[in-house]
Structures are given as structure tokens and as C-alpha cells.
Coordinates of C-alpha atoms in Angstrom, one line a residue:
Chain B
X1 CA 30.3 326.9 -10.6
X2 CA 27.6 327.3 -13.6
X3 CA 30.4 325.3 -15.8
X4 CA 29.9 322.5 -12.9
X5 CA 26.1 322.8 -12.9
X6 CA 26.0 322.7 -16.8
X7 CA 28.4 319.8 -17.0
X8 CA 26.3 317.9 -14.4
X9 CA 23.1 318.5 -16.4
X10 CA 24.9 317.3 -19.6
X11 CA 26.2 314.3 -17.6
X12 CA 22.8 313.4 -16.2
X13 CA 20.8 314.3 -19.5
X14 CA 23.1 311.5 -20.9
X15 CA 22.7 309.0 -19.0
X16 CA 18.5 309.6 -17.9
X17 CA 18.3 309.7 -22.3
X18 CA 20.4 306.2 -22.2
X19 CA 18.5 304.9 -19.3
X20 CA 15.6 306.1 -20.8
X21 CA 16.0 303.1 -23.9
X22 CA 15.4 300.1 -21.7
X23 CA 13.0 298.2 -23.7
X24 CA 12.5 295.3 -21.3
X25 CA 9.7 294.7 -19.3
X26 CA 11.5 295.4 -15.7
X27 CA 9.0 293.6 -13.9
X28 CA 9.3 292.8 -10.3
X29 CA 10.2 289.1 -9.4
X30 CA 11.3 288.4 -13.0
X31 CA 14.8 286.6 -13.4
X32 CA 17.1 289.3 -14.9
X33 CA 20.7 289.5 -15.9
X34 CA 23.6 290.4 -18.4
X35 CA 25.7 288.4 -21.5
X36 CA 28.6 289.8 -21.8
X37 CA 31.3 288.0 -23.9
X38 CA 35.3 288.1 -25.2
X39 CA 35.9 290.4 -22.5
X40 CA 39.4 290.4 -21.1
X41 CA 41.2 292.8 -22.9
X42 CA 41.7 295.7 -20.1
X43 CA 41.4 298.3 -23.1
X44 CA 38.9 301.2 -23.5
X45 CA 36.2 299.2 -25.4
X46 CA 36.1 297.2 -22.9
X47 CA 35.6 299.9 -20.3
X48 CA 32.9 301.9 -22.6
X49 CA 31.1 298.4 -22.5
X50 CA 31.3 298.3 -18.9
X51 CA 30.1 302.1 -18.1
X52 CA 27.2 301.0 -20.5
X53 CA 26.6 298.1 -18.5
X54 CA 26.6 300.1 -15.2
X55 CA 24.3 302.5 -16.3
X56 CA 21.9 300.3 -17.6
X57 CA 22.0 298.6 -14.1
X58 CA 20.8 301.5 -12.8
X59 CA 17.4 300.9 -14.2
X60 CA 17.9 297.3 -14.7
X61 CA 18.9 295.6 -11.4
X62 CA 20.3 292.8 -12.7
X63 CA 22.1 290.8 -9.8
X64 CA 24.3 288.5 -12.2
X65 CA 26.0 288.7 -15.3
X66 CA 27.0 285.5 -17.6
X67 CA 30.2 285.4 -19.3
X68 CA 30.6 283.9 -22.2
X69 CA 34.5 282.9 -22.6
X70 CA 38.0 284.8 -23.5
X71 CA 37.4 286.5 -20.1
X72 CA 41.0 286.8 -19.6
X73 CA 43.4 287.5 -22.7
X74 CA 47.0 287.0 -22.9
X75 CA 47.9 286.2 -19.3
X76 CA 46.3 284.9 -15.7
X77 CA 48.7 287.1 -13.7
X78 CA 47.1 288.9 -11.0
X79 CA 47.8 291.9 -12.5
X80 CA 45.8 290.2 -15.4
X81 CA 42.8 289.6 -13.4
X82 CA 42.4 293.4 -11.9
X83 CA 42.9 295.0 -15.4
X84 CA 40.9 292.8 -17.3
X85 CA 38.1 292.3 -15.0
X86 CA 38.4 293.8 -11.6
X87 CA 38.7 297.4 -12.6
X88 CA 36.4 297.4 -15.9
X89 CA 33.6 296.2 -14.0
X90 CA 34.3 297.5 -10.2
X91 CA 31.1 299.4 -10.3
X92 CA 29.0 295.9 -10.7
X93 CA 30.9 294.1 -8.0
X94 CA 31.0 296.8 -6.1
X95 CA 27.2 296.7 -6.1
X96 CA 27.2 293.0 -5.6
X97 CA 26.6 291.7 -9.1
X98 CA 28.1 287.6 -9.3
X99 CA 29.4 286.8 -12.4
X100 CA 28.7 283.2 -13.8
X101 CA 32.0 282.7 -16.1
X102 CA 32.6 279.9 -18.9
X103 CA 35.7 279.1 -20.5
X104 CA 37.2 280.6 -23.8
X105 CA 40.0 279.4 -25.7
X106 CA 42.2 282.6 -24.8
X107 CA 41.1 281.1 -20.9
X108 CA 43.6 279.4 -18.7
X109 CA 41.6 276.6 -17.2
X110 CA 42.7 278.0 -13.9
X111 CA 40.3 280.9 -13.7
X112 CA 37.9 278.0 -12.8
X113 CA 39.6 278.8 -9.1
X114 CA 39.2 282.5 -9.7
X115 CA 36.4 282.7 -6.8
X116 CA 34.6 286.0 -8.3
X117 CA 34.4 284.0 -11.5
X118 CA 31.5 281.3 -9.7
X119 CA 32.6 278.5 -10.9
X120 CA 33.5 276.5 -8.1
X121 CA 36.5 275.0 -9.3
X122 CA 34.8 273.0 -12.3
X123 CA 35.1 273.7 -16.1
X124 CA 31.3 272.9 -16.3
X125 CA 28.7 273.3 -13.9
X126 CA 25.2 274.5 -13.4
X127 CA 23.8 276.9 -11.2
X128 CA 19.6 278.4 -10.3
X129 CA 20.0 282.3 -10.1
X130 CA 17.6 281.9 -6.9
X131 CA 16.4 278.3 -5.1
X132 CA 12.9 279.5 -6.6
X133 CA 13.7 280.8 -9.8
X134 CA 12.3 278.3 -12.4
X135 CA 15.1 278.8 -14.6
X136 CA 18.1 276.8 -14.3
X137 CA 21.8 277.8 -16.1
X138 CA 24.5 274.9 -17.5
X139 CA 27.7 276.4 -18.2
X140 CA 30.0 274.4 -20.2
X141 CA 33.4 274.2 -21.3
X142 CA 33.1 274.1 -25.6
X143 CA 37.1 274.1 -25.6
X144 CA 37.0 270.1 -24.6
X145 CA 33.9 268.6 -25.1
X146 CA 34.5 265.4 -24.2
X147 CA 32.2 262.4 -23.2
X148 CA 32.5 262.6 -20.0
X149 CA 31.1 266.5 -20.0
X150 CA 28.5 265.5 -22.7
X151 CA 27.5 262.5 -19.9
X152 CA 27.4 265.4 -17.2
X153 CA 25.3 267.3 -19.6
X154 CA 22.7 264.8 -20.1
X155 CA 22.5 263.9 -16.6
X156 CA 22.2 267.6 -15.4
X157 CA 19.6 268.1 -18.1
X158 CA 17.4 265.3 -17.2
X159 CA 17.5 265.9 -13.7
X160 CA 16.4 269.7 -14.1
X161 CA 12.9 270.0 -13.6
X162 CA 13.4 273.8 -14.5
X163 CA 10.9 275.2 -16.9
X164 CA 13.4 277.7 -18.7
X165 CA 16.9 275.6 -19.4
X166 CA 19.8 278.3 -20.7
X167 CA 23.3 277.1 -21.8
X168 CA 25.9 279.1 -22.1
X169 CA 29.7 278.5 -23.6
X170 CA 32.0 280.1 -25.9
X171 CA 31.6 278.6 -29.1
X172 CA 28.6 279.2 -31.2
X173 CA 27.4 275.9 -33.1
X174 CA 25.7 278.5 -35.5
X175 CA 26.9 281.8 -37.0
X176 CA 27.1 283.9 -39.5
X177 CA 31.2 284.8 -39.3
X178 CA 33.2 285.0 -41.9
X179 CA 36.0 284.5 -39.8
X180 CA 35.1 281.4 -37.8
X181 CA 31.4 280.3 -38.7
X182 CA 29.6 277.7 -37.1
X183 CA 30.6 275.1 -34.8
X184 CA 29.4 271.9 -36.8
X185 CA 31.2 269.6 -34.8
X186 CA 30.6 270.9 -31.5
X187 CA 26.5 271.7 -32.6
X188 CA 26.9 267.4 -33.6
X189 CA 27.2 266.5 -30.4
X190 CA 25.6 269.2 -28.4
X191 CA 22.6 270.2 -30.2
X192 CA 20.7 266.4 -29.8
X193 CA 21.0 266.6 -26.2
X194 CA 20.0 270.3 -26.6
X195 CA 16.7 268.8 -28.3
X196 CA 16.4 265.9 -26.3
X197 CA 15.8 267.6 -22.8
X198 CA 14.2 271.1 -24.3
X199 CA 17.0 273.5 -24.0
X200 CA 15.3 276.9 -24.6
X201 CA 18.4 279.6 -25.0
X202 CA 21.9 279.6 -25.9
X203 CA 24.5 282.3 -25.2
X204 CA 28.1 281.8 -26.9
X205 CA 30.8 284.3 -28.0
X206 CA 33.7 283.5 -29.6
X207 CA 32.9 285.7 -32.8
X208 CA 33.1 288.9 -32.3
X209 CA 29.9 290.4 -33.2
X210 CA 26.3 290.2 -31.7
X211 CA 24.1 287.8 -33.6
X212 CA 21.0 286.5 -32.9
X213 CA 20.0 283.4 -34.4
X214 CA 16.6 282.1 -35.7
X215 CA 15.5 279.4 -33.7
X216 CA 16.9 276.1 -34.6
X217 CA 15.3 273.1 -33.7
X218 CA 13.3 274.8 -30.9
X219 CA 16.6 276.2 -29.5
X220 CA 17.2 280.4 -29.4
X221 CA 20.8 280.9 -30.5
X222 CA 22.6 284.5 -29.4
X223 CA 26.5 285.3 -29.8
X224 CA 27.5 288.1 -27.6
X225 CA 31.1 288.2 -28.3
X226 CA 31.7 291.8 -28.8
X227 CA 32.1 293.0 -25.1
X228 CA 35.8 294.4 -25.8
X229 CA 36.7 292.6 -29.5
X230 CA 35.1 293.2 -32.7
X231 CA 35.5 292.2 -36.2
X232 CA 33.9 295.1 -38.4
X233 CA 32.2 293.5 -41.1
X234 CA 32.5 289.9 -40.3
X235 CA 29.2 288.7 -40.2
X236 CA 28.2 287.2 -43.5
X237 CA 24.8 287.1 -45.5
X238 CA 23.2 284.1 -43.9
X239 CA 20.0 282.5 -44.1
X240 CA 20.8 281.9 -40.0
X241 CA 20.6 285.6 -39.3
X242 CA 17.5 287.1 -37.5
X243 CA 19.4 290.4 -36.2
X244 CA 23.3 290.8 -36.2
X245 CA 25.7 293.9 -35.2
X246 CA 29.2 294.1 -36.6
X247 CA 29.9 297.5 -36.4
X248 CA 30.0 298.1 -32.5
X249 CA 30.8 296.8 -29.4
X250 CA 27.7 295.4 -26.9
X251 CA 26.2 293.7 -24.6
X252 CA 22.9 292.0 -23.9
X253 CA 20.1 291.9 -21.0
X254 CA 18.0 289.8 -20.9
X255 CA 14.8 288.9 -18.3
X256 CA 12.8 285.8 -17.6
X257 CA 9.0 286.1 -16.6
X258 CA 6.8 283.5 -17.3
X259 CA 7.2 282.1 -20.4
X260 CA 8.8 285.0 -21.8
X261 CA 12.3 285.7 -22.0
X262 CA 12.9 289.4 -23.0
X263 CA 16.4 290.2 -24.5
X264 CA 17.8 293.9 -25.7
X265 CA 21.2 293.9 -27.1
X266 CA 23.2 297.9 -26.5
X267 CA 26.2 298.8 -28.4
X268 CA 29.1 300.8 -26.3
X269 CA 27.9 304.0 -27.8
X270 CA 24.1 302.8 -25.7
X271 CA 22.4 302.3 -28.4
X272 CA 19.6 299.5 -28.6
X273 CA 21.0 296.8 -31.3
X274 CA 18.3 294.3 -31.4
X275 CA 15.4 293.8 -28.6
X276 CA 12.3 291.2 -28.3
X277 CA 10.9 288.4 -26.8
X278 CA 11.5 284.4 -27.3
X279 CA 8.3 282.7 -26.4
X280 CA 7.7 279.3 -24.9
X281 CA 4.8 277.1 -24.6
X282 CA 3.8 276.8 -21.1
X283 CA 3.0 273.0 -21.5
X284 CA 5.4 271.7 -23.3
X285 CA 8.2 274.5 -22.4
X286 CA 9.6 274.6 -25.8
X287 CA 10.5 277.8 -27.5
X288 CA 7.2 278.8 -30.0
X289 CA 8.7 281.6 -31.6
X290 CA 10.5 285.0 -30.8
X291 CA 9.4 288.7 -31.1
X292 CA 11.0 291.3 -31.9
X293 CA 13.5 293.0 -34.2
X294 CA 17.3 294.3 -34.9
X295 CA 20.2 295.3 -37.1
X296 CA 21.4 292.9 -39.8
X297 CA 25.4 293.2 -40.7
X298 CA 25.0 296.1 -42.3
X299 CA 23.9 298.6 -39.7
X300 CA 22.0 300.7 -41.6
X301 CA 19.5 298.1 -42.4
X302 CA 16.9 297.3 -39.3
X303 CA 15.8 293.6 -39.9
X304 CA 12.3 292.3 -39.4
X305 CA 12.2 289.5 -37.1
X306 CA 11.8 286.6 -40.5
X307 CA 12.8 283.7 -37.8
X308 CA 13.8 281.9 -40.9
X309 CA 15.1 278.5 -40.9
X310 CA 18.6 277.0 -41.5
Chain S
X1 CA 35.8 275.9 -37.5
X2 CA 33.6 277.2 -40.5
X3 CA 33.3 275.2 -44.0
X4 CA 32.6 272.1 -41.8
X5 CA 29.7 271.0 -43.2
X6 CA 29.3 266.8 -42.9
X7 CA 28.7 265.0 -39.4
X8 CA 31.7 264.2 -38.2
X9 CA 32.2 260.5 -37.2
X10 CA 33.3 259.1 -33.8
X11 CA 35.1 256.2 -33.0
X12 CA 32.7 253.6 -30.4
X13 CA 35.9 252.7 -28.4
X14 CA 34.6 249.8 -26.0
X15 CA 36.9 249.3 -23.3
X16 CA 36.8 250.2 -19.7
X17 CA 40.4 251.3 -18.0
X18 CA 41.2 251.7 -14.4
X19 CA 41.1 254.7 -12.3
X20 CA 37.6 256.0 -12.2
X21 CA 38.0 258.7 -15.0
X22 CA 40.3 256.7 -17.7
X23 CA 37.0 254.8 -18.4
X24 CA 36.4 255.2 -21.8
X25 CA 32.9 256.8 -22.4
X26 CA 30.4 254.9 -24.4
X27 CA 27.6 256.4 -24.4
X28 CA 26.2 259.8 -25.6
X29 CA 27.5 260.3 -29.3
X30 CA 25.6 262.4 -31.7
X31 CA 24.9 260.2 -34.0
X32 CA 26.0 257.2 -35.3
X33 CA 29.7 257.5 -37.0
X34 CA 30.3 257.6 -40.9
X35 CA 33.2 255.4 -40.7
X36 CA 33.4 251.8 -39.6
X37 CA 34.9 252.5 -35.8
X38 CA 38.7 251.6 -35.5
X39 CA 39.8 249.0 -33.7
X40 CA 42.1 249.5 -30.4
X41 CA 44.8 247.4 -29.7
X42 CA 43.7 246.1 -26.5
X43 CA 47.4 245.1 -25.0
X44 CA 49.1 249.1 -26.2
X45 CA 45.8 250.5 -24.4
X46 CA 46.6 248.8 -21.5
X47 CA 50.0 249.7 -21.7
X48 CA 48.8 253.7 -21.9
X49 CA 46.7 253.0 -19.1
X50 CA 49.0 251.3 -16.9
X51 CA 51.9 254.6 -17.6
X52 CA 49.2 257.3 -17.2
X53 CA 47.9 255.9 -14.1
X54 CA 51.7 255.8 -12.7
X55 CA 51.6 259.6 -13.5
X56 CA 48.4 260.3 -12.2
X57 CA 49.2 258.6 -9.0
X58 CA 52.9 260.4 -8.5
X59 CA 51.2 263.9 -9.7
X60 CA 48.2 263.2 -7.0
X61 CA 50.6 262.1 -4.7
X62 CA 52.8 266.2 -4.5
X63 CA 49.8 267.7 -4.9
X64 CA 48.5 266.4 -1.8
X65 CA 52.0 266.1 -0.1
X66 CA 52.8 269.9 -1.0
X67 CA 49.4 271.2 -0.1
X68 CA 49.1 271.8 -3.9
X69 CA 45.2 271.0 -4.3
X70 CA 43.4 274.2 -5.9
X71 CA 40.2 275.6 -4.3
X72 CA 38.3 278.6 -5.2
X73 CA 40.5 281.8 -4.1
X74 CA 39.6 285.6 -4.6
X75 CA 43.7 286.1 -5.3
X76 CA 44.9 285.0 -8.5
X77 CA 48.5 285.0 -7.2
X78 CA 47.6 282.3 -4.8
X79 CA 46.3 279.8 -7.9
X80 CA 49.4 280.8 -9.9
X81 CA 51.6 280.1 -6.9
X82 CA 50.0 276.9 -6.2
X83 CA 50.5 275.6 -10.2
X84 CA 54.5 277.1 -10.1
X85 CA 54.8 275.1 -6.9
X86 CA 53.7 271.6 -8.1
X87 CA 54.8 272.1 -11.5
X88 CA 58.5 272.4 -10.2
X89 CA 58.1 270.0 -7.4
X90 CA 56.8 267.6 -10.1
X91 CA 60.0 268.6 -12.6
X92 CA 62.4 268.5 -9.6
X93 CA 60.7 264.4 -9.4
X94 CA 60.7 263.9 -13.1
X95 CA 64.0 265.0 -14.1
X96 CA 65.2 262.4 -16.3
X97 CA 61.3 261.9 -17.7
X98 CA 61.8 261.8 -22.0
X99 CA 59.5 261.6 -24.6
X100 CA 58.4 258.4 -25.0
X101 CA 57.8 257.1 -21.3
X102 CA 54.1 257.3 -21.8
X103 CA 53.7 257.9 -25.1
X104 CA 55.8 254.7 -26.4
X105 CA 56.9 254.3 -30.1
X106 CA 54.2 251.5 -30.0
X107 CA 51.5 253.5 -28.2
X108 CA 52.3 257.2 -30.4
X109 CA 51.5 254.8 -33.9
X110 CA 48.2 253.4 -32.5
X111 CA 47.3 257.0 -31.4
X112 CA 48.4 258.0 -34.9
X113 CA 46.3 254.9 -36.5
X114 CA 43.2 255.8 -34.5
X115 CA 43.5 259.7 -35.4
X116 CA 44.1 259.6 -38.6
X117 CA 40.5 258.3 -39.9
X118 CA 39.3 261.8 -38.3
X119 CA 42.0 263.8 -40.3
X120 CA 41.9 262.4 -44.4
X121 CA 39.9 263.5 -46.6
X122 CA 37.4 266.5 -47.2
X123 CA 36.5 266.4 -43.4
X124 CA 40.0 266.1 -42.2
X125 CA 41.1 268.6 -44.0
X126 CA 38.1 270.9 -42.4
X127 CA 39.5 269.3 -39.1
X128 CA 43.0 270.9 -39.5
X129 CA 41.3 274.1 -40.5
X130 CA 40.1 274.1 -37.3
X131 CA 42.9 273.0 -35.5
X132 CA 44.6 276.0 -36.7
X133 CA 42.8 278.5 -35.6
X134 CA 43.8 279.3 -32.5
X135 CA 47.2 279.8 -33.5
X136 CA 47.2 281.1 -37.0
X137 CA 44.3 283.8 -37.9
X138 CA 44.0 285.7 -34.4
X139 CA 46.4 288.2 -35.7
X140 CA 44.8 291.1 -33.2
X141 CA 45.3 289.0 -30.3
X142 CA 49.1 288.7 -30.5
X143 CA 51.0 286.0 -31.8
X144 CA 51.0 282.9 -29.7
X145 CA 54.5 282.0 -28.6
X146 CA 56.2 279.1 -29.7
X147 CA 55.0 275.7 -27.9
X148 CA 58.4 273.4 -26.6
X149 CA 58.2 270.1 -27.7
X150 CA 60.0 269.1 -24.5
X151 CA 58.8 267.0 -21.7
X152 CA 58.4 269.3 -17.9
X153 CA 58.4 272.5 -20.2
X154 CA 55.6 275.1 -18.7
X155 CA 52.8 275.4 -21.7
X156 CA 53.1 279.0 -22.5
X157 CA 51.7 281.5 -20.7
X158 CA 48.7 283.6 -21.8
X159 CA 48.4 281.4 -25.1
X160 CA 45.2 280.3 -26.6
X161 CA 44.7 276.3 -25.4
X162 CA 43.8 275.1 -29.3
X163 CA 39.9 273.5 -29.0
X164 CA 40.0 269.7 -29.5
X165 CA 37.6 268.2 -32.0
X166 CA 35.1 266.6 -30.7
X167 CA 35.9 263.7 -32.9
X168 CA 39.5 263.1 -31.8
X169 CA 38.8 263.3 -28.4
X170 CA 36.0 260.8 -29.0
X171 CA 38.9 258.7 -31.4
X172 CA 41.1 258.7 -28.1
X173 CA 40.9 257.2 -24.5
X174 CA 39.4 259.7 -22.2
X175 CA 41.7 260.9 -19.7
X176 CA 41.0 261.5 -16.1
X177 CA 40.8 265.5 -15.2
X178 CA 44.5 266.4 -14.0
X179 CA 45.7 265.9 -17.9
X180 CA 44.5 266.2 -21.5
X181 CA 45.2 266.4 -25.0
X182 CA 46.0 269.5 -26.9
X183 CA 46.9 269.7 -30.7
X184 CA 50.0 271.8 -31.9
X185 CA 50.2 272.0 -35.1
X186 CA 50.9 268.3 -36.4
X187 CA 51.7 267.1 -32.6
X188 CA 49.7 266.4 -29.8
X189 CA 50.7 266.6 -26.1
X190 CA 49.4 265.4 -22.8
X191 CA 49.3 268.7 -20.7
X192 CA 49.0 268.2 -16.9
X193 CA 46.4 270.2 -16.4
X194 CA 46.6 271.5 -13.1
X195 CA 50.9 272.1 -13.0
X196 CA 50.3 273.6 -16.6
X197 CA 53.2 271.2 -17.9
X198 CA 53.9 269.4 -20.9
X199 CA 54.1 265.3 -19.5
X200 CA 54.6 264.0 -22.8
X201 CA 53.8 264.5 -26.5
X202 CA 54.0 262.8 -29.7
X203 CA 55.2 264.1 -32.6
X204 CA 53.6 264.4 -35.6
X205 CA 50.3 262.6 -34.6
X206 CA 48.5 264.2 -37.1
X207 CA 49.8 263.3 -40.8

């Protein structure tokens, strides 16, 4: 019986000390949710991730998550579907957390039928968290990027009279990776219509590694790609670089108030990775500059928030 | 996709085609391409047009007579069924299909005339860095099985789909949603998207 007791006082010291590292502003009526990205595996890191997630919630009652591509490797069996995703992250669906998925290479286009996956049959689509949340979400499929989805693109941007504007996909047109880098062709043709109609935040995986950019042309850049797959010691020195984490798995929450859109990125372990705040300008609802700071590739290093310039 | 450092070009294709999605876009490039744009054969595109839309309209055509048609489903088993149903009703109706019946010896060299702008040089050889990816560096997430060059055969399952360029999906006609291109290796197939088949493919399209 004392074993029990003390194990349930270690269990709960744990997770109140975890809990306890929220950095985020948790304010009531704000827009919150999780980035998770590179997911599928069904393995234990993907697991730890998810427990981490969980607990988190616990405190932080996000009611959606967005997925960032690869969220199913190697396979679309149903068998697939319950190990990869159903089982890792039972906890958030049993609680009624949606998840908003976009399309990874390692992605059979068929998940877009996967119902829990909320994306209505399309490979890009855009959703509002709430009919009165002033944030709107355009998931897109960075695999094929043809016209006709650029076209879509434009039109959905143009017609969004959303203050806050977040894209999210799977690969990231900048980054610091040694083993893929950035995206140059698909940042070409996305990053002008990005521009164009004031896209404030962008969430992308594909690397696998956390890295936050500094703002490019108005635009916040994260990759969250290390939600079950990492490459230790893959993020290169880069001028691009505000805060990056190669050494751990993670995941990121992030909350919308105002103009304010608070982000803390936690490694597996529930560490804190990198938290702050990207800023907008209430009139003109671009991004004026973020706040806040992190770990470079070397984890031993804390960055100062330099925002520096490609 | 690193190391890819100049603006890619596009090719301003400025045709329309039939059947609502085969329309070729023209609008929303990035910028304005490095190259001069190439020229399209106007009577081979129409020829393209005229075989895809055949297949569009006899893949359209099971899919509704089978009850085929995908909608969002919380069982996975009921998509896969769905794709293994058309995709042999479609072979059991295709059986003597060969490469070539859309992709013509005529048609395959204009597709290799307009692609190969987008693969020369410094930038094309960035291109085929990237084309590679998906099937040559991911060494911890298994080896991708080999891809049959072989008209009805199923696309392998749990394999990466290689990401197409933007610029050689700009460089080609734009497809309507049931197919699309995908690059293996030096060849490019038309994959029907929704029976997960290979419909055609030309071989070495990329020099």
C-alpha cells in the first residue's frame, strides 16, 4: 500500500512539475491548439510525444491539433491507421480533440477520406477553429503544388477576411537541414501569394527537427517535424535560425489572442524547447516582430531571439 | 530539395482543353520564367487531351457504376476496399491497355521536349536532386519497393509518392483530379489517383 501511495506521489509530482512549465498565456476565449508533425510511425517516440501532449492538455485545453504531413508511414492498412494514430493519441480523441491533417510524402492521398483526419475528402482545404474565431487555417498539399491549388489558394486567401491567416503543409520553404534544406521551388510559388494576402504563420515538417524561423517577408516560419522521427544533428548553422532543436523529439502549442500568437515548443522528455510570442499589427495585420527565445542546434546553447534576416 | 538556390522557371502554357479540370492554368506563377516558354504542339496536345478524357470518362463511368466514389469514412478498411474494388474492376476493363495508348511515341517526345528545359543545366541538376529524395536518402524509413513500369500495376503500397517540382508540373498540361504525374527515377507515370494504378507512363522522360 505505502509502495502505491509513494508511486502515485512520484507519478503526480511528475506530471504537476511538467504541467507546471506551461509558458503560454492560457487565457480564456483565446484560439488554442497543437503542431505536431512526421508522426506515423506507431513506435515509442511517438508515444512519449503523445503522453507529453496529453499532459500538457491537461492544463492547456486545446480542442484541435494540426498535423503537419507523414502522418501515416509505410502503409494505409487499417491496422496502419490504429497503430500509427488511433492508439498513440486515444487519450486526445478520447477527450474530443479534431485533428486538422495535411499531406506528407510518406501520405497515401487516401487518408484525405480518413474521417478523423478532417479533411473532407480534399488534399487542400481550409477550415475557422470556431465560426467566431478571427483566425482562419489553409491546409495544403506541398507534395503537388500545382496551379490549380495555387488558384485555390489565392482565391481562399482573398476571400478570408480573417485577421490571423495560418498555413500549414509539409514541406518547409526555409530551413536549416542538412538533409533536405529549404524548399526554393515550392517557397517560389507559395511565398508571393503568402505576401500578397498577409499570411502571418506557417507550420511545416518534413525535417525532422523543430525550427523556428526568423520572419521572412512578414511571414513566421516553424518546422515541427520531430513528433516520432528525428535526425540528431541535422540542423545546420544558418543565418535562417531564430531557435532550432535537433536533439529530441517535440511538439508545439501554440495560442491566438488578440494580436498575439503565443507558441512553446516541448521535447518528449517535457522540456520547454523554445517559447514566445509573434506580434502583429492590429491595422495592417502583418507580423511586427516575435518575442521570445530557444535552443539553437546545439542544445546546450539557449539562443536570444536575433530575428535575423535571410 | 536543398542547394536550390535560383528561381525556377515555368513554362506559360496557353491553351485551354476540355473537361473542366484539363484546362491548363494560366494564371498565378511566381514570377516571370528565366527561359523563353516552350512551345506546345497544339495537334499532340489535343491528341493527349482527347485519350485522357476517354480514360477519365471510362474511370468515372465504374466508379459511379460500382458505387466506387470515396466519402469521408472513420474505417480505413472501407477506403482501401473501395480503391481494390475499382482498381480491379478498372484492370478487369483495361486488359489489353499497353504503354503507349495515352502516352503515344509522338505525345511521350513533346512531354520529353517540354520537360527537359526544367532538367539541364545547374538548376536541373538541383531538380533531379530533388527528385530523388524520396526514394534514395530516407534510409530509416525503409527502402521503397521497386515501382513496375507496367500499365494496371497497383503503385506500391506504403511508398513515399515522390513530390513533383513545381516547375514540371507547371511545364505540363494540368490534369483533372482522378490522375497525376509522378517521377520515378528517369520515368514519369500517370497514376490514377483514386484506384492507386499505374494508367500509363513514359519511359525515360527525364534525360
Amino acid at each position: 500500500m505505502r509502495r502505491c501511495v509513494v508511486a502515485l506521489l512520484v507519478f503526480l509530482a511528475g506530471t504537476i512539475t511538467t504541467a507546471q512549465d506551461l509558458r503560454l498565456p492560457n487565457k480564456s476565449g483565446s484560439i488554442k491548439f497543437a503542431v505536431i508533425g512526421d508522426t506515423g510511425t506507431g513506435d515509442k517516440h511517438q508515444v512519449a510525444v503523445a503522453k507529453q501532449i496529453a499532459t500538457y492538455r491537461s492544463q492547456f485545453q486545446f480542442p484541435f491539433v494540426i498535423m503537419v504531413g507523414d502522418n501515416i508511414y509505410g502503409g494505409s492498412s487499417a491496422k496502419d491507421f490504429e497503430k500509427k494514430f488511433e492508439a498513440p493519441y486515444k487519450a486526445l480523441l478520447d477527450a474530443g480533440v479534431k485533428f486538422y491533417a495535411a499531406l506528407g510524402n510518406h501520405d497515401d492521398p487516401k487518408e484525405r477520406f480518413y474521417k478523423p483526419f478532417n479533411m473532407n475528402g480534399e488534399r487542400f482545404y481550409s477550415f475557422k477553429p470556431a465560426l467566431n474565431a478571427n483566425v482562419r487555417f489553409f491546409a495544403l498539399d506541398s507534395n503537388y503544388m500545382d496551379d490549380k491549388q495555387v488558384q485555390w489558394l489565392d482565391k481562399e486567401l482573398a476571400a478570408s477576411g480573417s485577421d490571423w491567416k495560418i498555413a500549414f503543409f509539409h514541406h518547409p520553404p526555409y530551413s536549416s537541414g542538412g538533409t533536405h534544406g529549404s524548399a526554393t521551388v515550392l517557397r517560389d510559388q507559395l511565398e508571393p501569394v503568402f505576401v500578397k494576402y498577409g499570411v502571418n504563420a506557417v507550420f511545416t515538417g518534413h525535417e525532422h527537427f523543430y525550427e523556428r524561423i526568423a520572419p521572412q517577408k512578414g511571414v513566421a516560419y516553424f518546422i515541427s517535424g520531430s513528433s516520432a522521427k528525428l535526425r540528431e544533428g541535422d540542423v545546420e548553422a544558418s543565418p535562417l535560425a531564430a531557435a532550432a532543436f535537433d536533439q529530441g523529439y517535440a511538439f508545439m502549442l501554440v495560442e491566438i489572442d488578440g494580436d498575439n500568437l503565443s507558441y512553446q515548443t516541448i521535447s518528449d522528455a517535457g522540456k520547454t524547447i523554445d517559447a514566445g510570442v509573434v506580434k502583429k499589427s492590429a491595422d495592417t495585420n502583418r507580423i511586427v516582430g516575435t518575442a521570445g527565445g530557444g535552443r539553437r542546434g546545439n542544445p546546450g546553447a539557449i539562443a536570444t531571439d536575433k530575428d535575423k534576416k535571410n | 530539395m536543398r542547394h536550390v538556390s535560383r528561381f525556377i522557371g515555368v513554362v506559360v502554357l496557353t491553351f485551354a482543353v476540355p473537361l473542366g479540370g484539363l484546362a491548363h492554368a494560366q494564371s498565378a506563377k511566381p514570377k516571370a520564367p528565366a527561359d523563353p516558354p516552350v512551345a506546345v504542339d497544339p495537334i499532340v496536345l489535343k491528341d493527349f487531351q482527347q485519350r485522357l478524357e476517354h480514360y477519365i470518362k471510362f474511370q468515372r463511368g465504374i466508379e459511379k457504376d460500382i458505387g466506387a466514389k470515396q466519402k469521408p469514412v472513420d474505417d480505413p478498411q472501407v477506403i482501401n476496399r473501395k480503391q481494390e474494388t475499382l482498381a480491379g474492376t478498372i484492370r478487369a476493363n483495361r486488359r489489353n491497355a499497353k504503354q503507349g495508348d495515352i502516352f503515344t511515341p509522338q505525345i511521350a517526345n513533346e512531354f520529353r521536349r517540354l520537360l527537359n528545359p526544367e532538367v539541364k543545366g545547374r538548376r536541373g541538376a538541383e531538380i533531379k536532386e530533388e527528385l530523388s529524395e524520396d526514394f534514395g536518402e530516407e534510409a530509416d524509413e525503409g527502402k521503397p519497393k521497386p515501382v513496375p513500369m507496367k500499365v494496371n500495376a497497383k503503385y506500391p503500397e506504403g511508398n513515399p509518392l515522390p513530390t513533383v517540382p513545381a516547375n514540371l508540373l507547371a511545364a505540363l498540361p494540368t490534369l483533372p483530379p482522378d490522375v497525376e504525374y509522378r517521377i520515378i527515377g528517369r520515368n514519369l507515370i500517370l497514376r490514377d489517383v483514386d484506384a492507386n494504378i499505374i494508367v500509363d507512363f513514359i519511359p525515360r522522360a527525364i534525360r
